[in-house]
C-alpha cells in the first residue's frame, strides 16, 4: 500500500500547522511572531507536497482517481490559494481558514482510510475537478465573511454609528469572492465541455450557481452607482447570501432536485 | 454623479430614467413575452442557423455601434448605458432563471405552467425579451468603454465584453450545434450516426472499433441484512474493496480474504481463474465471529450477466456479498477511416475527447448489461462552430476574474 506512510506524514503536517495557527493567533497581539507562524505553515506544506510527490511516483500516475487522492489535492492547494490571498489582502483569518480546511481534509483522510481507494466515477477523473471545487470552497468562505460584515453593518446603523469603511470591507470581500465564484462557474463549464460535450445545461445546481452569481452582480453594480446608499446595499448583500445558501444546501429540497447530475454528495 | 439627481424630486419619465422607469419597462417586456407565449402558438422552437445567425450578429453589433455613436443623446440610449437599466435587467433575468430553478423544466400537468411556458424558460419569449435588453445594455456599455480607449478600462472590458461574447455566441450558436451519437461494434466499421431527433445521418468518415476496454475497480464487500436484503450500516463507513490477504472488520466479524480472482468460474466446489465471456470475480473468504470465535469460510462471487452471484450466510441476521465491480475507466481503441483512404488511430476515453475535422469525438457509453464484456461502444460527435468565440469570451472573463481579485475595492471609484 502506497498510503502506508500517510498517518506519519499527515501527523507531522497537522502538528506543524496547529502550532502555526497558535502563533497566528498570538500575532494579533504581537505582530512579530507572524513570521514564525508563516514558517510553520510553509514547513507543513512542504512535507505535504513531499508526500504527494512520493505517492505520485509510486503510483506512476497522477493521484487523482480516488476520493482519498482528490482530498489530498485539496489539502495541497488550499494553503497555496490562502497564501496568495493573504499576500495580497493581509486577511489573517482567511489564511487561518485555508489552513484549517486543508488540515480538515487531511484529518478526514486519516479517519477514513477506506476512502483512499474509494472509487471516483470516470467523469470526475478530470484535472478540472479539483480547481472547480477549490475555488467554490474559497468563494463561499469569502462571501460568507462578507455577509458577516453586512450583519455588523446592520447592527452599527441600528446603533447609529455606521461607518462607510465597513461597507468598503464588504465590497472588497465581495469582489474577491465574486472572482472565485466566476472562476468556479467557468472551470465547471470548461470541464463539462471536456467530459460531456456541453458547457452549460441548466442543470438545477447550475441554475442556482448562476443565480448566486447574478445576485452578487446586482450588489456590485448597485454599489458602484450608489456609493452612499448603505442600507439598500446591505439588504442586497443579505439577499444574495440567501440565494447562495439555497444553492449550497437547498437545491436538494426543491422540486427540481431529482433532475440534477450534481448529487454525488461525496466531497 | 447620479446621487444628486435622485435627491431632487423628479416626475416619472422625466430625465433621466431611474429605477421606477427601468423596472416598468422590464416588466412591460416580461408581460409582453407572456402574452406572446399564450397567444402566439409556438409549437416548434425557433432557432437561427448559419448564415442567418451570423448576419444577425453582425447586424446587431453594427446597430449597437450606430446607436451609441450617433444616437447617444437620445433618452433611450442614455438610459440603456446607465446602471438602473442594467440592474433592472439583471434582476429580471435572475427572476426568470429563478423560475427555472424552482419549476422542473419537463412537461407539466398544470395548465398555467404549460400556457405561460414556465417549463421551457430557455425558449420562453418573456425570458428572451428581457435577455435581449440585458445583452443590449452589456453591448452598449462595452462599446462605450472600448471607444474611450483607456488602459484603466481594461478589466471592465475583459468582464463585460467577455460575458457579451460568451452569451451571444452561446445563444446564436445553438442553431449550428450538431450532436450525433454513433454505435460502434468491435471489429466492424460504422458510419451511421443518429441525431437528437432520432434521424439517421451518414458520416463522411467511418469508425472502426478495434477494442473496447473497461478497467474496473475490485468489487467491494458488503454486509447484508438477511431480512431486508439491504446493506447493513457500517458506522457510516464505506464498503471495503476486496483485496487478497487483507483483513476487514465489520460489526463483530473479522473477514479475511484468502484468495481473490478477478475473472473466474465455478468448477465443482471452488472457483478457478478463467477468462471467458461473463466470468465474474470471486473470492475465498473466512469470517470469524469475534464473540463466539466460530469460523465460516467459503467462496463468494458477484456474478455477471451470465453467472449467478454467490453470497455467504454468516449468521441468522447477516450475509456477506460481493458487489458488482465499479468502472474505473473505459476507453475505445478506434481507427477513423476517411474517404481519402486515411486511417487515423486514437484512443477515446471519458474526459479525453478527440478532434477530427471540426468534430469533437467523445466516449459516451457502452452496453451496461454486458459491462466489461460489452463489444458496443457508443461515441458522441459534437460540432460547435461557434465554440472558439465562446472560449474567447470565457477566457476573457477568467482574466477579468483575476483582475477583480487583484484590484478588490480599488475598482469602486469616486469615493
Ligand atoms: C462578468 C460580469 C460583470 C462584472 C464582473 C461586472 C463588473 C463591473 C464593475 C466592477 C463595474 C464598475 C467598475 C468600473 O467602472 O470599472 C461595472 C460597471 C457597470 N456594469 Fe458591470 N459587470 C458585469 C456584468 C454586467 C452586466 C451583465 C451588465 C448589464 C446588463 C453590466 C452593466 C454595467 C454598467 C452599466 C456599468 C456602469 C458603467 C459606467 O458607469 O460606465 N455589467 N461592472
XYZ file of C-alpha atoms and ligand atoms in Angstrom:
725
model
C 0.000 0.000 0.000
C 1.377 3.334 -1.053
C -0.641 5.206 1.530
C 1.190 3.363 4.247
C 3.150 6.424 5.379
C 0.183 8.737 5.354
C -0.507 8.710 9.117
C 3.097 9.701 9.774
C 3.256 12.466 7.166
C -0.163 13.871 7.884
C 0.519 13.950 11.617
C 3.677 15.949 11.060
C 1.846 18.349 8.757
C -1.096 18.819 11.092
C 1.096 19.335 14.147
C 3.187 21.956 12.347
C 0.022 23.700 11.223
C -1.574 23.662 14.644
C 1.493 25.363 16.090
C 1.381 27.777 13.176
C -2.241 28.614 13.963
C -1.397 29.229 17.600
C 1.320 31.647 16.580
C -1.041 33.283 14.107
C -3.463 33.862 16.960
C -0.730 35.329 19.131
C 0.321 37.585 16.266
C -2.898 39.579 16.678
C -1.280 40.836 19.873
C 2.353 40.611 18.932
C 2.915 41.113 15.197
C 6.481 39.809 15.267
C 5.554 36.148 15.779
C 3.670 36.118 12.466
C 6.944 35.144 10.794
C 7.104 32.008 12.909
C 3.523 31.157 12.018
C 4.246 31.502 8.315
C 7.394 29.462 8.641
C 5.459 26.636 10.264
C 2.739 26.755 7.595
C 5.298 26.593 4.825
C 7.180 23.753 6.528
C 3.969 21.748 6.900
C 3.049 22.436 3.313
C 6.475 21.272 2.116
C 6.053 17.967 3.974
C 2.641 17.523 2.406
C 3.966 18.170 -1.087
C 6.722 15.653 -0.435
C 4.084 13.059 0.342
C 2.061 13.892 -2.771
C 5.157 13.548 -4.933
C 6.125 10.253 -3.321
C 2.654 8.908 -3.859
C 2.639 10.094 -7.450
C 5.945 8.375 -8.157
C 4.868 5.152 -6.517
C 1.507 5.021 -8.252
C 3.133 6.053 -11.509
C 0.144 8.213 -12.399
C -1.249 11.493 -11.099
C -3.054 10.521 -7.874
C -6.483 11.681 -8.920
C -8.648 8.636 -9.270
C -9.970 8.071 -5.807
C -11.742 10.143 -3.239
C -8.777 9.996 -0.864
C -6.484 11.229 -3.598
C -8.659 14.214 -4.508
C -8.817 15.216 -0.841
C -5.051 15.166 -0.784
C -5.017 17.710 -3.599
C -7.488 19.943 -1.816
C -5.179 19.871 1.181
C -2.218 20.729 -1.038
C -3.814 23.620 -2.908
C -5.899 25.264 -0.206
C -2.891 26.768 1.627
C -1.484 27.971 -1.679
C -4.583 29.985 -2.568
C -4.740 31.101 1.048
C -1.205 32.437 0.850
C -1.716 34.297 -2.395
C -4.843 35.911 -0.976
C -3.036 36.702 2.238
C -0.074 38.272 0.468
C -2.434 40.483 -1.494
C -5.055 41.344 1.117
C -3.499 40.619 4.514
C -6.582 38.894 5.902
C -5.158 36.684 8.620
C -8.481 34.948 9.237
C -8.502 33.852 5.625
C -5.066 32.300 5.900
C -6.238 30.505 9.021
C -9.378 29.342 7.208
C -7.408 27.860 4.332
C -5.030 26.079 6.685
C -7.849 24.725 8.836
C -9.763 23.487 5.788
C -6.633 21.812 4.445
C -5.996 20.216 7.830
C -9.590 19.052 7.895
C -9.228 17.258 4.586
C -6.114 15.540 5.892
C -7.986 14.551 9.035
C -10.904 13.124 7.049
C -8.475 11.048 5.040
C -6.766 9.902 8.201
C -10.030 8.898 9.865
C -11.435 7.135 6.813
C -8.603 5.090 5.378
C -11.096 3.078 3.350
C -11.598 6.116 1.106
C -8.004 6.006 -0.125
C -9.364 3.581 -2.600
C -12.963 4.732 -2.747
C -13.768 4.905 -6.370
C -14.374 8.004 -8.382
C -16.568 7.674 -11.452
C -14.733 8.279 -14.736
C -16.310 11.684 -15.396
C -14.908 13.008 -12.113
C -11.387 11.946 -13.010
C -10.565 15.244 -14.631
C -7.918 17.887 -13.998
C -10.757 20.436 -13.770
C -12.449 18.715 -10.847
C -10.120 19.964 -8.126
C -9.835 23.611 -9.203
C -13.603 23.640 -9.687
C -14.329 22.510 -6.128
C -11.494 24.509 -4.588
C -12.436 27.899 -5.920
C -16.029 27.336 -4.805
C -14.765 26.471 -1.337
C -12.951 29.788 -1.221
C -15.676 31.781 -2.828
C -18.293 30.601 -0.322
C -15.968 31.339 2.584
C -15.222 34.871 1.431
C -18.821 35.624 0.540
C -19.958 34.276 3.895
C -17.449 36.601 5.520
C -18.900 39.497 3.526
C -22.288 38.655 4.993
C -20.893 38.711 8.491
C -19.565 42.170 7.715
C -23.024 43.086 6.465
C -24.565 41.944 9.737
C -22.110 44.157 11.566
C -23.136 46.995 9.269
C -26.817 46.474 10.111
C -26.037 46.397 13.785
C -23.936 49.565 13.580
C -26.543 51.525 11.673
C -29.164 50.346 14.156
C -26.951 51.777 16.886
C -26.456 54.891 14.838
C -22.692 54.675 14.407
C -22.404 53.237 10.921
C -19.025 53.662 9.286
C -18.624 53.595 5.488
C -15.386 51.690 5.973
C -17.494 48.668 6.928
C -19.116 48.690 3.512
C -15.765 49.079 1.826
C -14.583 45.969 3.610
C -17.737 44.171 2.447
C -17.044 45.399 -1.086
C -13.547 44.031 -1.034
C -14.723 40.646 0.189
C -17.461 40.568 -2.429
C -15.022 41.379 -5.229
C -12.622 38.649 -4.114
C -15.397 36.141 -3.504
C -17.085 37.025 -6.769
C -13.823 36.498 -8.653
C -13.565 32.988 -7.190
C -17.229 32.367 -7.923
C -16.737 33.343 -11.560
C -13.754 31.030 -11.802
C -15.739 28.172 -10.266
C -18.542 28.668 -12.734
C -16.245 28.899 -15.744
C -13.997 25.983 -14.726
C -17.183 23.967 -14.359
C -18.217 24.945 -17.870
C -14.834 24.067 -19.376
C -14.812 20.735 -17.570
C -18.339 19.861 -18.648
C -17.323 20.524 -22.238
C -14.373 18.129 -21.951
C -16.369 15.429 -20.208
C -19.842 15.580 -21.735
C -19.562 17.817 -24.756
C -21.682 20.708 -23.493
C -20.595 23.547 -21.274
C -23.937 24.559 -19.879
C -27.115 22.512 -19.481
C -29.191 24.497 -17.000
C -28.965 21.669 -14.528
C -30.622 22.770 -11.224
C -27.302 23.164 -9.449
C -26.014 25.199 -12.357
C -29.149 27.320 -12.324
C -28.705 28.176 -8.665
C -24.974 28.783 -9.052
C -25.850 31.193 -11.826
C -28.471 32.878 -9.642
C -25.927 33.334 -6.866
C -23.571 34.904 -9.339
C -26.283 37.264 -10.580
C -27.187 38.219 -7.007
C -23.674 39.441 -6.300
C -23.566 41.092 -9.714
C -26.518 43.227 -8.613
C -24.672 44.180 -5.437
C -21.511 45.130 -7.331
C -23.364 47.370 -9.744
C -25.574 48.910 -7.114
C -22.556 49.805 -5.017
C -20.754 51.252 -7.989
C -23.649 53.563 -8.756
C -24.873 54.480 -5.274
C -21.870 54.916 -3.052
C -23.829 56.288 -0.125
C -26.959 54.178 -0.052
C -25.604 51.785 2.515
C -28.886 50.344 3.839
C -30.050 49.202 0.413
C -26.615 47.784 -0.391
C -26.635 45.786 2.831
C -30.078 44.417 2.005
C -28.965 43.284 -1.440
C -25.932 41.631 0.121
C -28.125 39.744 2.579
C -30.487 38.552 -0.182
C -27.598 37.426 -2.353
C -26.327 35.336 0.540
C -29.733 33.700 0.924
C -29.560 32.633 -2.722
C -26.048 31.319 -2.100
C -27.325 29.226 0.797
C -30.102 27.799 -1.366
C -27.510 26.888 -3.976
C -25.257 25.282 -1.397
C -27.724 23.352 0.744
C -31.199 23.987 -0.556
C -31.185 22.629 -4.104
C -31.769 19.103 -2.870
C -35.060 20.143 -1.306
C -36.505 21.916 -4.314
C -38.941 20.207 -6.696
C -36.251 20.289 -9.374
C -33.766 18.245 -7.343
C -34.204 14.873 -8.974
C -33.171 16.241 -12.362
C -29.677 17.195 -11.168
C -26.412 15.484 -12.028
C -24.641 17.164 -9.117
C -25.772 14.733 -6.464
C -22.576 12.867 -5.660
C -22.508 14.117 -2.060
C -19.000 12.826 -1.683
C -16.737 15.853 -1.339
C -22.953 61.636 -10.025
C -26.415 60.186 -10.122
C -26.801 60.789 -6.405
C -27.615 64.439 -6.950
C -30.336 63.692 -9.452
C -32.039 61.251 -7.204
C -32.240 63.648 -4.336
C -34.208 66.140 -6.383
C -37.955 65.449 -6.657
C -38.404 64.104 -10.108
C -41.500 63.259 -12.100
C -41.961 59.851 -13.654
C -40.483 59.595 -17.181
C -38.621 62.827 -16.688
C -34.902 62.918 -17.422
C -33.035 60.683 -16.581
C -34.966 57.475 -16.194
C -34.313 55.791 -12.866
C -35.278 52.517 -11.261
C -39.040 53.008 -11.420
C -38.985 53.544 -15.163
C -36.433 50.782 -15.645
C -38.479 48.180 -13.832
C -41.604 49.449 -15.545
C -40.018 48.791 -18.934
C -38.592 45.471 -17.775
C -41.955 44.249 -16.504
C -43.507 45.503 -19.732
C -41.129 43.258 -21.686
C -41.904 40.264 -19.498
C -45.661 40.748 -19.692
C -45.418 41.130 -23.457
C -43.408 37.943 -23.547
C -46.011 36.020 -21.583
C -48.735 37.332 -23.885
C -46.766 36.054 -26.838
C -46.381 32.697 -25.087
C -50.115 32.393 -24.528
C -51.488 33.760 -27.795
C -48.875 33.044 -30.424
C -48.605 29.336 -30.923
C -45.004 28.289 -30.853
C -45.084 24.583 -31.393
C -41.566 24.443 -32.770
C -38.817 26.436 -31.140
C -37.318 28.981 -33.386
C -33.562 28.998 -33.875
C -31.339 30.715 -36.408
C -28.722 28.724 -38.187
C -25.815 29.595 -40.445
C -25.579 32.010 -42.184
C -28.554 33.835 -40.690
C -27.242 33.804 -37.155
C -24.020 35.351 -38.401
C -25.967 38.052 -40.287
C -27.966 38.643 -37.145
C -24.843 39.034 -35.040
C -23.213 41.451 -37.478
C -26.436 43.424 -37.826
C -26.921 43.561 -34.070
C -23.410 44.715 -33.279
C -23.496 47.311 -36.074
C -26.828 48.597 -34.825
C -25.488 48.900 -31.283
C -22.480 50.727 -32.636
C -24.527 53.135 -34.721
C -26.926 53.731 -31.842
C -24.106 54.515 -29.491
C -22.162 56.665 -31.924
C -24.922 58.795 -33.357
C -27.903 58.496 -31.071
C -26.237 58.586 -27.668
C -28.059 61.773 -26.776
C -31.452 60.151 -27.154
C -33.264 59.313 -23.972
C -33.420 55.588 -24.556
C -29.745 55.094 -25.357
C -28.718 57.208 -22.409
C -30.922 55.066 -20.228
C -29.555 51.808 -21.622
C -25.972 52.746 -20.804
C -26.736 53.620 -17.182
C -26.794 51.369 -14.185
C -30.581 51.369 -13.460
C -31.371 49.770 -16.827
C -28.653 47.195 -16.210
C -29.718 46.425 -12.674
C -33.351 46.038 -13.639
C -32.489 43.685 -16.492
C -30.032 41.702 -14.335
C -32.702 41.416 -11.639
C -35.429 40.354 -14.043
C -33.214 37.832 -15.824
C -32.436 36.490 -12.365
C -36.163 36.334 -11.670
C -36.840 34.346 -14.858
C -33.954 31.976 -14.177
C -35.250 31.531 -10.654
C -38.491 30.176 -12.123
C -36.333 27.678 -13.974
C -34.647 26.818 -10.684
C -37.952 26.049 -8.988
C -40.290 24.605 -11.620
C -38.926 21.422 -13.207
C -38.308 22.003 -16.893
C -40.301 18.995 -18.041
C -43.836 18.673 -19.374
C -46.304 19.536 -16.670
C -49.866 18.727 -15.609
C -50.630 22.315 -14.738
C -52.269 24.400 -17.463
C -50.864 27.641 -16.138
C -47.320 26.331 -16.325
C -47.831 24.957 -19.808
C -49.576 28.016 -21.240
C -47.128 30.525 -19.829
C -44.244 28.307 -20.892
C -42.814 28.236 -17.387
C -41.440 24.768 -18.006
C -39.408 25.843 -21.025
C -37.861 29.063 -19.832
C -34.849 28.952 -22.123
C -37.125 29.372 -25.145
C -39.740 31.475 -23.380
C -40.483 34.839 -25.047
C -40.521 36.643 -21.722
C -37.049 35.339 -20.944
C -35.760 36.049 -24.429
C -37.042 39.628 -24.437
C -35.563 40.537 -21.075
C -32.336 38.771 -22.021
C -32.294 40.890 -25.146
C -32.403 44.056 -23.066
C -29.683 42.608 -20.823
C -27.442 41.938 -23.812
C -28.171 45.318 -25.330
C -27.088 47.070 -22.110
C -23.998 44.919 -21.980
C -23.155 45.528 -25.630
C -23.654 49.288 -25.440
C -21.518 49.819 -22.349
C -18.804 47.580 -23.795
C -18.747 49.726 -26.917
C -18.763 52.851 -24.778
C -15.711 51.798 -22.800
C -13.879 50.425 -25.823
C -14.318 53.717 -27.645
C -12.903 55.599 -24.675
C -9.517 53.940 -25.348
C -8.279 53.967 -21.761
C -5.991 51.491 -20.052
C -7.996 51.761 -16.869
C -10.948 50.226 -18.715
C -9.030 47.025 -19.332
C -10.602 44.966 -16.560
C -14.018 46.363 -17.318
C -13.785 45.326 -20.965
C -12.497 41.845 -20.092
C -15.535 41.229 -17.894
C -18.276 42.897 -19.884
C -17.173 42.120 -23.424
C -16.190 38.599 -22.343
C -19.651 37.942 -20.980
C -21.237 39.514 -24.046
C -19.264 37.296 -26.427
C -19.798 34.110 -24.440
C -23.532 34.705 -24.150
C -24.249 35.831 -27.680
C -22.154 33.081 -29.230
C -23.773 30.542 -26.940
C -27.280 31.680 -27.878
C -26.754 32.126 -31.604
C -24.563 29.048 -31.786
C -27.324 26.632 -30.763
C -28.657 26.813 -34.323
C -25.411 25.364 -35.679
C -24.720 22.930 -32.883
C -24.791 19.325 -34.011
C -24.756 16.455 -31.605
C -24.747 12.943 -33.006
C -24.247 9.559 -31.484
C -22.713 6.559 -33.183
C -22.902 2.940 -32.116
C -19.665 1.170 -32.887
C -19.128 -2.562 -32.553
C -15.823 -4.323 -32.092
C -14.345 -5.390 -35.374
C -16.850 -3.538 -37.553
C -16.809 -0.189 -39.333
C -19.668 2.216 -38.527
C -20.597 5.423 -40.312
C -24.270 5.860 -39.489
C -24.997 8.379 -36.757
C -28.264 9.406 -35.142
C -29.155 12.947 -34.161
C -31.295 14.093 -31.258
C -34.469 13.679 -33.352
C -33.533 10.021 -33.928
C -32.856 10.634 -37.617
C -30.060 8.667 -39.214
C -27.233 10.581 -40.777
C -24.406 9.271 -42.907
C -20.982 10.491 -41.809
C -18.203 11.414 -44.257
C -15.907 9.056 -42.360
C -16.220 5.737 -40.581
C -15.180 4.448 -37.196
C -13.579 1.070 -36.824
C -13.632 -0.106 -33.226
C -10.562 -2.233 -32.625
C -11.035 -2.753 -28.937
C -13.313 -1.562 -26.189
C -11.751 -1.827 -22.742
C -13.211 -1.364 -19.312
C -10.964 -1.094 -16.317
C -12.744 -1.998 -13.148
C -12.063 -1.417 -9.500
C -12.068 -4.531 -7.389
C -15.524 -5.452 -6.157
C -16.452 -4.487 -2.614
C -17.513 -6.472 0.405
C -20.872 -5.668 1.898
C -22.718 -6.947 4.907
C -26.335 -7.636 4.011
C -29.246 -7.824 6.370
C -30.915 -11.172 5.595
C -34.409 -9.903 6.324
C -34.433 -6.659 4.414
C -31.849 -7.560 1.798
C -30.245 -4.138 2.106
C -26.738 -3.180 3.151
C -26.334 -3.164 6.927
C -24.976 0.070 8.363
C -21.252 0.028 8.955
C -20.862 3.086 11.202
C -21.420 5.185 8.126
C -18.202 3.945 6.609
C -17.816 2.949 3.030
C -17.628 -0.567 1.808
C -14.249 -2.218 1.546
C -12.601 -3.106 -1.710
C -11.782 -6.798 -1.856
C -8.043 -7.302 -1.799
C -6.122 -10.531 -1.346
C -4.663 -11.111 2.130
C -6.471 -8.150 3.661
C -8.484 -8.412 6.851
C -11.531 -6.269 7.447
C -13.711 -5.701 10.467
C -17.412 -5.188 10.042
C -19.623 -5.167 13.151
C -18.257 -8.078 15.205
C -16.965 -10.095 12.287
C -13.389 -10.451 11.189
C -13.265 -11.087 7.474
C -10.121 -12.342 5.848
C -9.730 -12.515 2.089
C -7.652 -15.607 1.414
C -7.941 -15.671 -2.315
C -9.151 -13.227 -4.925
C -9.748 -13.999 -8.603
C -10.586 -11.123 -10.939
C -12.202 -13.379 -13.518
C -13.191 -16.873 -12.620
C -15.681 -19.688 -12.981
C -17.082 -22.218 -10.587
C -15.865 -25.764 -11.184
C -17.022 -28.247 -8.573
C -16.568 -26.896 -5.070
C -14.322 -23.983 -5.890
C -13.634 -21.151 -8.324
C -10.786 -21.286 -10.818
C -9.189 -18.480 -12.734
C -10.559 -18.457 -16.263
C -11.014 -15.670 -18.744
C -14.182 -16.172 -20.664
C -17.153 -14.100 -21.643
C -19.034 -13.290 -18.461
C -16.639 -14.850 -15.984
C -17.180 -12.932 -12.724
C -14.754 -12.081 -9.933
C -14.755 -14.303 -6.874
C -13.028 -14.578 -3.517
C -12.452 -17.173 -0.883
C -13.101 -15.593 2.481
C -13.073 -16.760 6.053
C -15.292 -14.990 8.527
C -14.684 -15.211 12.246
C -17.364 -14.191 14.674
C -15.321 -12.345 17.279
C -17.832 -13.046 20.070
C -18.275 -16.781 19.568
C -14.955 -17.414 17.823
C -16.705 -19.576 15.235
C -15.285 -19.517 11.726
C -17.100 -19.932 8.435
C -15.358 -19.936 5.124
C -16.463 -20.252 1.546
C -16.364 -18.747 -1.929
C -18.374 -15.678 -2.827
C -18.833 -14.072 -6.203
C -20.548 -11.002 -7.538
C -21.869 -12.838 -10.567
C -22.255 -11.392 -14.031
C -24.832 -11.190 -16.792
C -24.375 -14.904 -17.393
C -23.384 -16.272 -13.971
C -25.356 -16.206 -10.720
C -23.934 -14.386 -7.723
C -22.984 -16.226 -4.559
C -23.201 -14.869 -1.059
C -22.122 -16.314 2.266
C -24.574 -16.507 5.111
C -22.598 -15.855 8.297
C -25.374 -15.707 10.899
C -29.114 -15.661 11.310
C -29.098 -11.971 10.536
C -26.300 -11.313 8.097
C -24.706 -12.428 4.866
C -21.582 -11.269 3.086
C -21.903 -10.362 -0.579
C -19.548 -9.077 -3.204
C -20.811 -6.066 -5.116
C -20.640 -5.723 -8.895
C -17.299 -4.024 -9.617
C -17.469 -0.331 -10.381
C -15.989 1.092 -13.523
C -12.673 2.858 -13.147
C -12.099 3.786 -16.730
C -13.491 2.882 -20.124
C -11.907 3.526 -23.443
C -12.259 2.753 -27.113
C -9.338 1.990 -29.332
C -10.564 3.216 -32.702
C -9.472 3.922 -36.229
C -11.084 6.755 -38.144
C -11.312 5.877 -41.825
C -11.626 8.859 -44.127
C -12.927 8.948 -47.687
C -9.436 9.811 -48.891
C -8.308 6.454 -47.552
C -6.551 7.810 -44.484
C -6.531 5.790 -41.298
C -6.227 7.708 -38.015
C -5.768 5.713 -34.821
C -6.692 7.068 -31.435
C -7.934 6.031 -28.029
C -11.063 7.706 -26.707
C -11.734 7.989 -23.026
C -14.086 9.936 -20.770
C -12.641 13.429 -20.306
C -10.319 12.844 -23.255
C -12.183 13.678 -26.460
C -10.508 13.650 -29.874
C -10.733 16.368 -32.531
C -11.302 15.439 -36.140
C -12.341 17.755 -38.995
C -14.283 20.172 -36.816
C -15.893 17.388 -34.822
C -15.127 16.559 -31.251
C -15.497 12.858 -30.588
C -16.411 11.733 -27.085
C -16.551 8.368 -25.425
C -20.186 8.316 -24.312
C -21.290 4.908 -23.050
C -21.476 1.176 -23.702
C -23.800 -1.746 -23.127
C -24.457 -1.556 -19.373
C -25.818 -5.066 -19.145
C -22.730 -6.638 -20.636
C -20.431 -4.431 -18.565
C -16.819 -5.136 -19.353
C -17.757 -7.700 -21.972
C -19.598 -5.088 -23.969
C -18.495 -5.036 -27.580
C -20.621 -1.988 -28.196
C -19.120 1.431 -27.598
C -21.285 4.496 -28.061
C -19.458 7.578 -29.302
C -20.755 11.094 -29.391
C -19.842 13.611 -32.057
C -20.253 17.289 -31.346
C -19.745 20.069 -33.820
C -19.981 23.572 -32.481
C -18.519 26.103 -34.921
C -19.168 28.987 -32.517
C -17.102 27.416 -29.779
C -13.946 29.496 -30.389
C -15.948 32.681 -29.805
C -17.434 31.260 -26.613
C -13.979 30.294 -25.426
C -12.589 33.743 -26.167
C -15.389 35.120 -24.011
C -14.794 32.613 -21.240
C -11.066 33.234 -21.136
C -11.603 36.979 -21.126
C -13.846 36.525 -18.106
C -11.281 34.315 -16.389
C -8.701 37.057 -16.898
C -11.295 39.544 -15.686
C -11.824 37.499 -12.540
C -8.101 37.607 -11.763
C -8.216 41.335 -12.340
C -11.098 41.705 -9.871
C -9.324 39.559 -7.320
C -6.244 41.715 -7.576
C -7.921 45.123 -7.636
C -10.531 44.451 -4.965
C -12.377 47.538 -3.800
C -9.982 49.795 -5.630
C -12.383 49.238 -8.502
C -15.033 51.263 -6.699
C -14.044 54.736 -7.703
C -15.104 58.276 -6.866
C -15.476 57.678 -3.157
C -18.874 39.384 -15.680
C -19.811 40.072 -15.141
C -19.667 41.508 -14.700
C -18.720 42.067 -13.901
C -17.552 41.352 -13.235
C -19.012 43.443 -13.805
C -18.275 44.351 -13.080
C -18.464 45.701 -13.106
C -17.703 46.652 -12.378
C -16.581 46.255 -11.429
C -18.162 47.882 -12.675
C -17.701 49.221 -12.142
C -16.260 49.478 -12.198
C -15.754 50.132 -13.437
O -16.296 51.178 -13.858
O -14.776 49.615 -13.985
C -19.221 47.737 -13.616
C -19.917 48.765 -14.188
C -21.027 48.599 -14.975
N -21.568 47.411 -15.388
Fe -20.856 45.595 -14.965
N -20.129 43.720 -14.540
C -20.562 42.553 -15.099
C -21.670 42.393 -15.897
C -22.523 43.396 -16.284
C -23.752 43.220 -16.979
C -24.325 41.866 -17.365
C -24.280 44.447 -17.201
C -25.564 44.829 -17.914
C -26.556 44.114 -18.203
C -23.376 45.401 -16.643
C -23.548 46.771 -16.688
C -22.702 47.682 -16.113
C -22.870 49.113 -16.204
C -23.985 49.849 -16.925
C -21.815 49.684 -15.500
C -21.531 51.158 -15.316
C -20.738 51.595 -16.471
C -20.403 53.032 -16.400
O -20.738 53.703 -15.421
O -19.762 53.476 -17.348
N -22.310 44.739 -16.089
N -19.399 46.395 -13.852
